[in-house]
Tab-separated table of C-alpha atoms and ligand atoms in Angstrom:
chain	number	residue	atom	x	y	z
L	14	MET	CA	-22.148	-15.811	36.320
L	15	ALA	CA	-24.304	-15.705	33.171
L	16	LYS	CA	-23.236	-17.962	30.336
L	17	PRO	CA	-21.458	-15.852	27.673
L	18	GLU	CA	-23.157	-15.334	24.309
L	19	PRO	CA	-22.007	-17.775	21.616
L	20	PHE	CA	-19.390	-16.120	19.367
L	21	GLY	CA	-19.099	-18.287	16.246
L	22	ILE	CA	-16.077	-18.198	13.944
L	23	ALA	CA	-16.180	-19.193	10.262
L	24	ILE	CA	-12.832	-19.975	8.669
L	25	VAL	CA	-12.838	-19.505	4.898
L	26	GLY	CA	-9.933	-21.322	3.236
L	27	CYS	CA	-8.560	-24.433	4.879
L	28	GLY	CA	-4.978	-24.637	3.621
L	29	THR	CA	-1.857	-24.618	5.788
L	30	VAL	CA	-2.852	-21.592	7.862
L	31	GLY	CA	-6.622	-22.199	7.811
L	32	GLY	CA	-6.143	-25.791	8.904
L	33	ALA	CA	-3.791	-24.823	11.736
L	34	THR	CA	-6.228	-22.129	12.890
L	35	ALA	CA	-9.141	-24.560	12.900
L	36	ARG	CA	-7.089	-27.034	14.911
L	37	LEU	CA	-6.012	-24.391	17.397
L	38	LEU	CA	-9.583	-23.166	17.892
L	39	GLN	CA	-10.689	-26.760	18.469
L	40	SER	CA	-7.836	-27.996	20.638
L	41	GLU	CA	-7.773	-24.880	22.829
L	42	ALA	CA	-11.530	-24.264	22.805
L	43	ALA	CA	-12.150	-24.660	26.524
L	44	ARG	CA	-9.094	-22.682	27.601
L	45	LEU	CA	-9.794	-19.859	25.130
L	46	ARG	CA	-13.363	-19.538	26.403
L	47	GLU	CA	-12.168	-19.598	29.992
L	48	VAL	CA	-9.396	-17.005	29.666
L	49	SER	CA	-11.408	-14.665	27.446
L	50	GLY	CA	-14.680	-15.030	29.324
L	51	THR	CA	-16.421	-15.309	25.946
L	52	GLY	CA	-18.401	-17.961	24.096
L	53	VAL	CA	-15.888	-18.147	21.229
L	54	TYR	CA	-16.112	-21.342	19.190
L	55	LEU	CA	-15.311	-22.663	15.710
L	56	ALA	CA	-18.650	-22.704	13.882
L	57	CYS	CA	-17.530	-23.906	10.461
L	58	VAL	CA	-14.772	-24.264	7.881
L	59	VAL	CA	-15.606	-23.180	4.330
L	60	ASP	CA	-13.680	-24.515	1.336
L	61	VAL	CA	-14.180	-26.336	-1.951
L	62	ALA	CA	-12.303	-29.484	-0.870
L	63	PHE	CA	-11.552	-30.941	2.547
L	64	ASP	CA	-8.732	-33.449	2.062
L	65	HIS	CA	-6.336	-31.297	4.050
L	66	ALA	CA	-8.913	-30.538	6.760
L	67	ARG	CA	-9.677	-34.258	7.068
L	68	SER	CA	-5.979	-35.116	7.321
L	69	LEU	CA	-5.748	-32.740	10.296
L	70	GLY	CA	-8.660	-34.438	12.046
L	71	ILE	CA	-10.911	-31.372	11.949
L	72	ASP	CA	-14.492	-32.207	12.870
L	73	GLU	CA	-16.224	-33.088	9.540
L	74	SER	CA	-19.581	-31.788	10.731
L	75	LEU	CA	-18.087	-28.282	10.403
L	76	PHE	CA	-17.291	-28.543	6.672
L	77	ARG	CA	-19.253	-26.163	4.396
L	78	THR	CA	-18.837	-25.406	0.699
L	79	ASP	CA	-20.913	-22.227	0.553
L	80	MET	CA	-20.075	-19.094	2.483
L	81	ALA	CA	-23.746	-18.110	2.420
L	82	GLU	CA	-24.377	-20.686	5.167
L	83	PRO	CA	-22.290	-19.081	7.934
L	84	LEU	CA	-23.456	-15.627	6.848
L	85	ALA	CA	-27.039	-16.790	7.386
L	86	ASP	CA	-26.186	-18.022	10.888
L	87	PRO	CA	-26.721	-15.279	13.490
L	88	GLU	CA	-24.263	-16.978	15.872
L	89	VAL	CA	-21.392	-16.479	13.408
L	90	LYS	CA	-19.967	-13.078	14.297
L	91	LEU	CA	-16.560	-13.273	12.632
L	92	VAL	CA	-15.089	-14.573	9.367
L	93	VAL	CA	-11.406	-15.515	9.091
L	94	GLU	CA	-10.371	-14.971	5.465
L	95	LEU	CA	-7.488	-17.292	4.534
L	96	VAL	CA	-7.849	-17.968	0.834
L	97	GLY	CA	-4.967	-15.671	-0.249
L	98	GLY	CA	-4.671	-13.571	-3.404
L	99	THR	CA	-6.580	-10.374	-4.007
L	100	THR	CA	-9.634	-11.298	-6.074
L	101	VAL	CA	-11.669	-14.054	-4.396
L	102	ALA	CA	-10.262	-12.965	-1.042
L	103	LYS	CA	-11.535	-9.435	-1.585
L	104	GLU	CA	-15.003	-10.715	-2.473
L	105	ILE	CA	-15.081	-12.887	0.648
L	106	ALA	CA	-13.952	-10.065	2.922
L	107	ALA	CA	-16.380	-7.594	1.337
L	108	LYS	CA	-19.282	-10.067	1.601
L	109	ALA	CA	-18.558	-10.764	5.254
L	110	LEU	CA	-18.153	-7.071	6.181
L	111	SER	CA	-21.307	-6.115	4.270
L	112	ALA	CA	-23.171	-8.824	6.162
L	113	GLY	CA	-22.075	-7.222	9.448
L	114	ARG	CA	-19.384	-9.790	10.299
L	115	HIS	CA	-15.962	-8.871	11.638
L	116	VAL	CA	-13.101	-10.021	9.422
L	117	VAL	CA	-9.703	-11.347	10.487
L	118	THR	CA	-7.193	-11.854	7.703
L	119	ALA	CA	-3.575	-12.871	7.182
L	120	ASN	CA	-3.655	-11.520	3.637
L	121	LYS	CA	-0.943	-8.870	3.188
L	122	ALA	CA	-1.487	-8.505	-0.563
L	123	LEU	CA	-5.182	-7.832	0.007
L	124	LEU	CA	-4.476	-5.131	2.588
L	125	ALA	CA	-1.577	-3.559	0.702
L	126	HIS	CA	-3.776	-3.199	-2.408
L	127	HIS	CA	-7.266	-2.683	-0.974
L	128	GLY	CA	-6.780	-1.825	2.701
L	129	ALA	CA	-8.388	1.628	2.603
L	130	GLU	CA	-11.473	0.340	0.776
L	131	LEU	CA	-11.986	-2.628	3.105
L	132	PHE	CA	-11.438	-0.595	6.266
L	133	ALA	CA	-14.006	1.940	5.066
L	134	LEU	CA	-16.456	-0.859	4.304
L	135	ALA	CA	-15.962	-2.328	7.780
L	136	ARG	CA	-16.563	1.083	9.364
L	137	ARG	CA	-19.744	1.668	7.350
L	138	ASN	CA	-21.071	-1.679	8.566
L	139	GLY	CA	-20.156	-1.186	12.225
L	140	VAL	CA	-17.629	-4.041	12.247
L	141	THR	CA	-13.833	-4.371	12.155
L	142	ILE	CA	-11.023	-5.854	10.121
L	143	SER	CA	-7.901	-7.095	11.896
L	144	PHE	CA	-4.657	-8.366	10.445
L	145	GLU	CA	-1.991	-9.301	13.027
L	146	ALA	CA	-1.073	-12.387	10.976
L	147	SER	CA	-0.405	-10.387	7.808
L	148	CYS	CA	3.146	-9.406	8.813
L	149	GLY	CA	5.699	-11.560	10.558
L	150	GLY	CA	3.433	-14.609	11.022
L	151	GLY	CA	3.183	-15.223	14.756
L	152	ILE	CA	5.127	-12.116	15.814
L	153	PRO	CA	2.799	-9.551	17.439
L	154	ILE	CA	4.321	-6.645	15.509
L	155	ILE	CA	1.030	-5.065	14.388
L	156	ARG	CA	-0.162	-4.779	17.999
L	157	ALA	CA	3.218	-3.415	19.025
L	158	LEU	CA	2.761	-0.596	16.505
L	159	TYR	CA	-0.837	0.346	17.266
L	160	GLU	CA	-0.733	-0.281	21.015
L	161	GLY	CA	2.580	-0.767	22.762
L	162	LEU	CA	4.531	1.880	20.843
L	163	LEU	CA	1.738	4.406	20.451
L	164	ALA	CA	3.481	6.970	22.668
L	165	ASN	CA	6.354	7.115	20.195
L	166	ARG	CA	7.083	9.000	17.051
L	167	ILE	CA	8.453	6.078	15.029
L	168	ASP	CA	11.646	7.193	13.285
L	169	ALA	CA	12.683	4.004	11.508
L	170	LEU	CA	11.709	0.399	10.955
L	171	TYR	CA	13.917	-2.366	9.548
L	172	GLY	CA	12.303	-5.719	8.852
L	173	ILE	CA	13.305	-9.210	7.821
L	174	VAL	CA	9.770	-10.149	6.907
L	175	ASN	CA	10.097	-13.013	4.464
L	176	GLY	CA	11.140	-16.378	5.871
L	177	THR	CA	11.748	-17.960	2.464
L	178	CYS	CA	14.259	-15.268	1.501
L	179	ASN	CA	15.905	-15.323	4.890
L	180	TYR	CA	16.328	-19.085	4.681
L	181	ILE	CA	17.897	-18.813	1.207
L	182	LEU	CA	20.213	-15.954	2.198
L	183	THR	CA	21.271	-17.757	5.371
L	184	ALA	CA	22.264	-20.788	3.269
L	185	MET	CA	24.225	-18.518	0.916
L	186	VAL	CA	26.023	-16.766	3.775
L	187	GLN	CA	26.654	-19.704	6.097
L	188	SER	CA	27.255	-22.516	3.595
L	189	GLY	CA	28.504	-20.569	0.570
L	190	ARG	CA	25.692	-21.929	-1.622
L	191	THR	CA	24.674	-20.185	-4.824
L	192	TYR	CA	21.215	-18.661	-5.025
L	193	ALA	CA	19.990	-21.562	-7.209
L	194	GLU	CA	21.372	-24.195	-4.804
L	195	ALA	CA	19.898	-22.447	-1.760
L	196	LEU	CA	16.505	-22.066	-3.449
L	197	GLY	CA	16.526	-25.784	-4.339
L	198	GLN	CA	17.313	-26.642	-0.715
L	199	ALA	CA	14.464	-24.390	0.497
L	200	GLN	CA	12.029	-26.023	-1.944
L	201	ARG	CA	13.060	-29.540	-0.944
L	202	SER	CA	12.536	-28.729	2.721
L	203	GLY	CA	9.072	-27.316	1.970
L	204	LEU	CA	10.014	-23.758	2.920
L	205	ALA	CA	9.866	-22.240	-0.542
L	206	GLU	CA	6.882	-22.518	-2.865
L	207	ALA	CA	7.272	-24.409	-6.172
L	208	ASP	CA	6.812	-20.944	-7.744
L	209	PRO	CA	8.785	-18.754	-5.359
L	210	ALA	CA	8.369	-15.536	-7.399
L	211	LEU	CA	6.250	-13.592	-4.906
L	212	ASP	CA	8.795	-14.215	-2.137
L	213	VAL	CA	12.131	-13.946	-3.961
L	214	SER	CA	11.099	-10.904	-6.007
L	215	GLY	CA	10.690	-8.951	-2.750
L	216	LEU	CA	7.016	-8.256	-3.473
L	217	ASP	CA	5.730	-10.151	-0.422
L	218	SER	CA	8.084	-8.066	1.738
L	219	ALA	CA	6.838	-4.891	0.030
L	220	HIS	CA	3.232	-5.790	0.898
L	221	LYS	CA	4.296	-6.185	4.522
L	222	LEU	CA	6.325	-2.974	4.510
L	223	ALA	CA	3.308	-1.067	3.168
L	224	ILE	CA	1.250	-2.322	6.122
L	225	LEU	CA	3.924	-1.796	8.784
L	226	ALA	CA	4.903	1.676	7.546
L	227	SER	CA	1.273	2.788	7.353
L	228	LEU	CA	0.877	2.021	11.064
L	229	ALA	CA	4.328	3.319	12.030
L	230	PHE	CA	3.818	6.683	10.354
L	231	GLY	CA	0.019	6.924	10.468
L	232	ARG	CA	-0.031	7.630	6.737
L	233	ARG	CA	-1.362	5.829	3.697
L	234	ILE	CA	1.325	4.039	1.679
L	235	ASP	CA	1.150	3.534	-2.069
L	236	LEU	CA	2.509	0.030	-2.697
L	237	ASP	CA	3.452	0.888	-6.271
L	238	ARG	CA	5.823	3.596	-5.084
L	239	ILE	CA	7.957	1.282	-2.929
L	240	PRO	CA	11.251	0.512	-4.718
L	241	VAL	CA	11.631	-3.278	-4.656
L	242	GLU	CA	14.541	-5.548	-5.546
L	243	GLY	CA	14.540	-9.295	-4.999
L	244	ILE	CA	17.270	-11.719	-4.027
L	245	ASP	CA	17.258	-13.755	-7.241
L	246	THR	CA	20.189	-11.971	-8.876
L	247	LEU	CA	22.418	-11.955	-5.811
L	248	GLU	CA	25.853	-13.470	-6.465
L	249	THR	CA	27.924	-15.496	-4.002
L	250	LEU	CA	30.890	-13.232	-4.739
L	251	ASP	CA	29.090	-10.262	-3.178
L	252	VAL	CA	27.941	-12.331	-0.206
L	253	ALA	CA	31.595	-13.278	0.393
L	254	PHE	CA	32.940	-9.742	-0.066
L	255	GLY	CA	30.264	-8.493	2.327
L	256	ARG	CA	31.405	-10.991	4.978
L	257	GLU	CA	34.982	-9.833	4.515
L	258	LEU	CA	33.864	-6.260	5.154
L	259	GLY	CA	31.928	-7.229	8.311
L	260	TYR	CA	28.432	-7.359	6.824
L	261	VAL	CA	25.774	-9.974	6.321
L	262	VAL	CA	23.278	-9.772	3.478
L	263	LYS	CA	19.555	-9.715	4.346
L	264	LEU	CA	16.446	-8.890	2.382
L	265	LEU	CA	15.515	-5.797	4.366
L	266	ALA	CA	12.282	-3.851	4.268
L	267	VAL	CA	13.328	-0.374	5.390
L	268	ALA	CA	11.256	2.649	6.318
L	269	GLY	CA	12.738	5.863	7.665
L	270	ARG	CA	11.350	9.247	8.647
L	271	GLY	CA	13.376	12.252	7.492
L	272	PRO	CA	12.834	16.007	7.484
L	273	ASP	CA	11.742	15.921	3.832
L	274	GLY	CA	9.579	12.815	3.940
L	275	VAL	CA	9.528	9.099	4.483
L	276	SER	CA	11.892	6.753	2.651
L	277	LEU	CA	10.757	3.234	1.835
L	278	ARG	CA	12.460	0.332	0.079
L	279	VAL	CA	12.838	-3.450	-0.040
L	280	ARG	CA	16.256	-4.695	-1.115
L	281	PRO	CA	19.002	-7.186	-0.447
L	282	SER	CA	21.090	-5.052	1.914
L	283	PHE	CA	24.249	-5.361	3.946
L	284	ILE	CA	23.875	-4.913	7.672
L	285	GLY	CA	26.738	-4.895	10.190
L	286	LEU	CA	27.403	-8.086	12.136
L	287	ASP	CA	26.919	-6.098	15.341
L	288	HIS	CA	23.250	-5.371	14.531
L	289	PRO	CA	20.870	-7.937	16.085
L	290	LEU	CA	19.085	-8.384	12.732
L	291	ALA	CA	22.311	-9.884	11.352
L	292	TRP	CA	21.799	-12.904	13.606
L	293	VAL	CA	18.229	-13.642	12.517
L	294	SER	CA	18.731	-16.820	10.512
L	295	GLY	CA	16.869	-19.459	8.565
L	296	PRO	CA	13.116	-19.027	8.287
L	297	PHE	CA	12.874	-16.585	11.209
L	298	ASN	CA	11.593	-13.021	10.840
L	299	ALA	CA	12.407	-9.960	12.924
L	300	VAL	CA	11.491	-6.303	12.899
L	301	SER	CA	13.522	-3.526	14.517
L	302	VAL	CA	11.465	-0.458	15.390
L	303	TYR	CA	13.049	2.785	16.580
L	304	GLY	CA	10.779	5.039	18.621
L	305	HIS	CA	11.775	8.508	19.790
L	306	THR	CA	11.258	7.763	23.463
L	307	VAL	CA	11.667	3.988	23.687
L	308	GLY	CA	14.722	3.740	21.404
L	309	HIS	CA	15.441	0.484	19.598
L	310	THR	CA	12.991	-2.374	20.099
L	311	MET	CA	13.017	-5.659	18.226
L	312	TYR	CA	10.372	-8.311	17.580
L	313	TYR	CA	11.455	-11.808	16.599
L	314	GLY	CA	9.812	-15.107	15.783
L	315	ARG	CA	8.506	-17.425	13.123
L	316	GLY	CA	7.168	-15.447	10.203
L	317	ALA	CA	5.349	-18.197	8.342
L	318	GLY	CA	3.806	-21.632	8.709
L	319	GLY	CA	0.462	-22.805	10.052
L	320	PRO	CA	0.896	-23.017	13.828
L	321	PRO	CA	2.798	-19.694	14.297
L	322	THR	CA	0.434	-17.787	12.010
L	323	SER	CA	-2.617	-19.289	13.715
L	324	SER	CA	-1.321	-17.831	16.993
L	325	ALA	CA	-1.705	-14.299	15.588
L	326	ILE	CA	-5.077	-15.059	14.002
L	327	VAL	CA	-6.561	-16.415	17.202
L	328	ALA	CA	-5.216	-13.404	19.133
L	329	ASP	CA	-7.205	-11.195	16.735
L	330	VAL	CA	-10.282	-13.385	17.144
L	331	ILE	CA	-10.123	-13.071	20.920
L	332	ALA	CA	-9.556	-9.293	20.783
L	333	VAL	CA	-12.798	-8.970	18.819
L	334	ALA	CA	-14.687	-11.530	20.919
L	335	VAL	CA	-13.916	-9.601	24.123
L	336	GLY	CA	-14.790	-6.297	22.400
L	337	ALA	CA	-11.374	-4.676	22.844
L	338	TYR	CA	-10.480	-4.287	19.178
L	339	GLN	CA	-13.781	-2.582	18.381
L	340	HIS	CA	-12.728	0.360	20.620
L	341	THR	CA	-9.286	0.562	19.052
L	342	PHE	CA	-10.727	0.377	15.544
L	343	ARG	CA	-13.254	3.133	16.270
L	344	SER	CA	-10.979	5.469	18.223
L	345	LEU	CA	-7.552	5.450	16.612
L	346	THR	CA	-7.005	7.515	13.492
L	347	ILE	CA	-4.087	5.544	12.039
L	348	TRP	CA	-6.104	3.153	9.851
L	349	PRO	CA	-5.720	3.316	6.067
L	350	ASP	CA	-9.253	4.651	5.414
L	351	LEU	CA	-8.653	7.601	7.747
L	352	THR	CA	-5.113	8.674	6.924
L	353	GLU	CA	-3.559	11.066	4.426
L	354	PRO	CA	-1.109	9.778	1.790
L	355	VAL	CA	2.463	9.697	3.056
L	356	ARG	CA	4.950	12.297	1.862
L	357	GLN	CA	7.458	9.898	0.323
L	358	LEU	CA	10.971	10.737	-0.769
L	359	PRO	CA	11.640	9.944	-4.436
L	360	MET	CA	14.056	7.036	-4.779
L	361	GLU	CA	16.753	9.386	-6.098
L	362	GLN	CA	16.811	11.171	-2.743
L	363	ILE	CA	17.110	8.115	-0.514
L	364	GLU	CA	20.346	8.404	1.474
L	365	SER	CA	22.489	5.434	2.377
L	366	ARG	CA	25.985	4.057	2.283
L	367	TYR	CA	26.659	1.777	-0.658
L	368	TYR	CA	28.701	-1.270	-1.581
L	369	LEU	CA	29.738	-1.106	-5.235
L	370	ARG	CA	31.421	-3.915	-7.160
L	371	VAL	CA	32.809	-2.968	-10.514
L	372	THR	CA	34.560	-5.423	-12.805
L	373	VAL	CA	37.376	-3.755	-14.643
L	374	GLU	CA	40.502	-4.489	-16.626
L	375	ASP	CA	43.455	-4.944	-14.305
L	376	LYS	CA	45.862	-2.293	-15.607
L	377	PRO	CA	47.351	1.008	-14.435
L	378	GLY	CA	45.134	4.048	-14.232
L	379	VAL	CA	41.827	2.184	-14.011
L	380	PHE	CA	41.169	2.963	-10.372
L	381	ALA	CA	41.884	6.639	-11.053
L	382	GLN	CA	39.104	6.576	-13.680
L	383	LEU	CA	36.667	5.054	-11.188
L	384	ALA	CA	37.626	7.549	-8.478
L	385	THR	CA	37.185	10.433	-10.915
L	386	VAL	CA	33.650	9.382	-11.876
L	387	LEU	CA	32.668	8.890	-8.223
L	388	GLY	CA	34.216	12.238	-7.285
L	389	ASN	CA	32.409	13.990	-10.123
L	390	HIS	CA	29.137	12.723	-8.643
L	391	ARG	CA	30.129	13.880	-5.138
L	392	ILE	CA	30.484	10.320	-3.841
L	393	SER	CA	33.077	9.950	-1.127
L	394	ILE	CA	34.940	6.605	-0.963
L	395	SER	CA	35.122	4.894	2.424
L	396	SER	CA	37.118	1.768	1.524
L	397	VAL	CA	38.473	-0.136	-1.449
L	398	LEU	CA	39.053	-3.867	-1.731
L	399	GLN	CA	40.692	-5.664	-4.605
L	400	ARG	CA	41.764	-9.269	-4.716
L	401	GLU	CA	44.141	-10.948	-7.149
L	402	PRO	CA	42.587	-11.501	-10.577
L	403	SER	CA	39.906	-14.130	-10.125
L	404	GLU	CA	38.012	-13.708	-13.341
L	405	HIS	CA	39.903	-13.890	-16.623
L	406	ILE	CA	38.350	-12.074	-19.551
L	407	ASP	CA	37.983	-15.467	-21.312
L	408	ALA	CA	35.736	-16.667	-18.517
L	409	PRO	CA	32.018	-16.764	-19.424
L	410	ALA	CA	30.830	-13.177	-19.350
L	411	ALA	CA	27.584	-12.034	-17.766
L	412	ASP	CA	24.785	-12.144	-20.367
L	413	ASP	CA	24.513	-8.458	-20.986
L	414	ALA	CA	28.279	-7.867	-20.967
L	415	SER	CA	29.253	-10.435	-23.556
L	416	ASP	CA	29.605	-7.930	-26.410
L	417	ARG	CA	31.941	-5.789	-24.393
L	418	ALA	CA	34.003	-8.800	-23.276
L	419	THR	CA	34.524	-9.961	-26.840
L	420	LYS	CA	35.504	-6.521	-28.066
L	421	THR	CA	38.009	-6.131	-25.282
L	422	ARG	CA	39.517	-9.501	-26.074
L	423	GLU	CA	40.172	-8.338	-29.653
L	424	ASP	CA	42.027	-5.328	-28.266
L	425	SER	CA	44.311	-7.319	-25.995
L	426	SER	CA	44.254	-11.033	-25.258
L	427	GLN	CA	46.409	-10.524	-22.139
L	428	VAL	CA	44.045	-8.298	-20.171
L	429	THR	CA	42.416	-9.767	-17.099
L	430	ALA	CA	39.294	-8.473	-15.394
L	431	VAL	CA	39.116	-8.070	-11.639
L	432	PRO	CA	36.371	-7.146	-9.238
L	433	VAL	CA	37.005	-3.921	-7.351
L	434	VAL	CA	34.826	-3.389	-4.326
L	435	ILE	CA	34.251	0.153	-3.129
L	436	THR	CA	32.223	1.194	-0.120
L	437	THR	CA	31.011	4.767	0.027
L	438	HIS	CA	30.190	7.260	2.718
L	439	ARG	CA	26.573	8.402	2.882
L	440	THR	CA	25.284	9.718	-0.387
L	441	ASN	CA	22.029	9.703	-2.247
L	442	GLU	CA	20.732	7.091	-4.623
L	443	GLY	CA	20.556	9.507	-7.548
L	444	ASN	CA	24.294	10.227	-7.333
L	445	VAL	CA	25.096	6.517	-7.170
L	446	ARG	CA	22.901	5.580	-10.114
L	447	ARG	CA	24.305	8.319	-12.319
L	448	ALA	CA	27.885	7.411	-11.376
L	449	LEU	CA	27.383	3.698	-12.036
L	450	ALA	CA	25.736	4.370	-15.407
L	451	GLU	CA	28.875	6.311	-16.339
L	452	ILE	CA	31.243	3.662	-14.928
L	453	ASP	CA	29.469	0.907	-16.850
L	454	GLU	CA	30.163	2.847	-20.052
L	455	LEU	CA	33.940	3.015	-19.456
L	456	THR	CA	35.835	0.805	-21.887
L	457	VAL	CA	37.819	-0.668	-18.969
L	458	CYS	CA	34.621	-1.909	-17.357
L	459	THR	CA	33.848	-5.477	-18.489
L	460	ARG	CA	30.571	-6.251	-16.702
L	461	PRO	CA	27.686	-4.227	-15.318
L	462	SER	CA	28.428	-3.080	-11.793
L	463	VAL	CA	26.682	-4.333	-8.677
L	464	CYS	CA	25.273	-1.979	-6.047
L	465	ILE	CA	24.036	-2.994	-2.583
L	466	ASN	CA	22.738	-0.700	0.177
L	467	ILE	CA	24.631	-0.740	3.454
L	468	ILE	CA	22.119	-0.180	6.240
L	469	ASP	CA	23.626	1.441	9.327
L	470	GLU	CA	22.215	1.184	12.816
L	471	HIS	CA	19.609	3.908	13.164
L	472	GLU	CA	20.828	6.486	15.625
L	473	GLU	CA	18.740	6.470	18.775
L	474	THR	CA	17.354	9.778	19.946
L	475	ILE	CA	17.241	8.911	23.640
U	10	HSE	N1	5.878	-16.726	2.114
U	10	HSE	C1	6.089	-15.903	3.265
U	10	HSE	C2	7.485	-16.158	3.827
U	10	HSE	C3	5.104	-16.131	4.369
U	10	HSE	O1	8.218	-16.956	3.276
U	10	HSE	O2	7.809	-15.525	4.810
U	10	HSE	C4	3.764	-15.553	4.052
U	10	HSE	O3	3.886	-14.174	3.846
């Protein structure tokens, strides 16, 4: 058999993921060439410093500081972009595509912001851009959507797609830690970044949802229109009440298809303990996808870290080296440069069940006031939970409620405030927001209310 053509790979950015990818391409070189029947090999690693690469034992003869070098090498057919961010990364990807090199990236922010532009550029230059590692780390969820599930109309997708948040929430649920304690624990164990904002704000999950939903629905998603809430204001009290009601809190990225459009959101949400996503703990990720003919499928694994993410990157590399991805990229019409913008439901029209916690004075007639406001906004109550007073009005008030707390104390020093937890039947977000704005204005209400989506199992159509 003829010796396969050399297929050189340049890795740009040798941090945690770049380093692990370089190691994997080196340690598995012979096996990867044998199983793929290609001449795939690591040609070089481009970065500005190589301390990390050296510490991993990567062959120093491969170190380059200028990306022009691999782009001048005709054996280099593919560039793996792993620098992160959206500015330098975009320049690197654009340079490589313009020079006729395939690009593999793990960069969700880059794709969520500039996917359509980069896909179009790849197409104009007769090359491809692939991105399995951008969502769910090592989990092959992107392939599942564009290959394995292609026969399906995807009706819904629920994802736990941020390992940092899932680790923090698991610590809050299982060990009763506060958000700050759980974040500290995650940072000490190296799971959370020193600046965890991108993860805990929910933005990283929104980037991933934009990518997953674009493939699931074959429509272009506008990142800026995804409602996003992070986990950084979540209180242990709500975590505990949720447990009592049979729910566990997760940062869920949710996409659903409805008759009037697609709903999208990223939020801390309650999900029933009987849903398999409830049991996805620590740094693990999982995505539930509901197809009209396959029903519920779920994809689970490590969503971050060098070795798991390098698994997805090298899968992309091999798919291009054997020529398979080129066909998919050319033939399918689901890519962001080829699709129409999604018809997205305004946030007001998103339907869900809701958990509401209102903090009110503990005296007769208060619940009737709450029920009246909810009824006026056509919100039907499913359950009510109230514990013995746990929060006296003299206790430190929430920042933005302090004025109200003081005023109330002048009126009556004996009044205590209690949390009342109400779960609702299905209603829309607009009704809930309007009702809570009114409830927060009641004089008996001593703190701003808390509202958490309850995500029900999506009904299968099979
Ligand atoms: N920081 C992400 C996480 C991984 O914690 O899951 C990269 O998207």
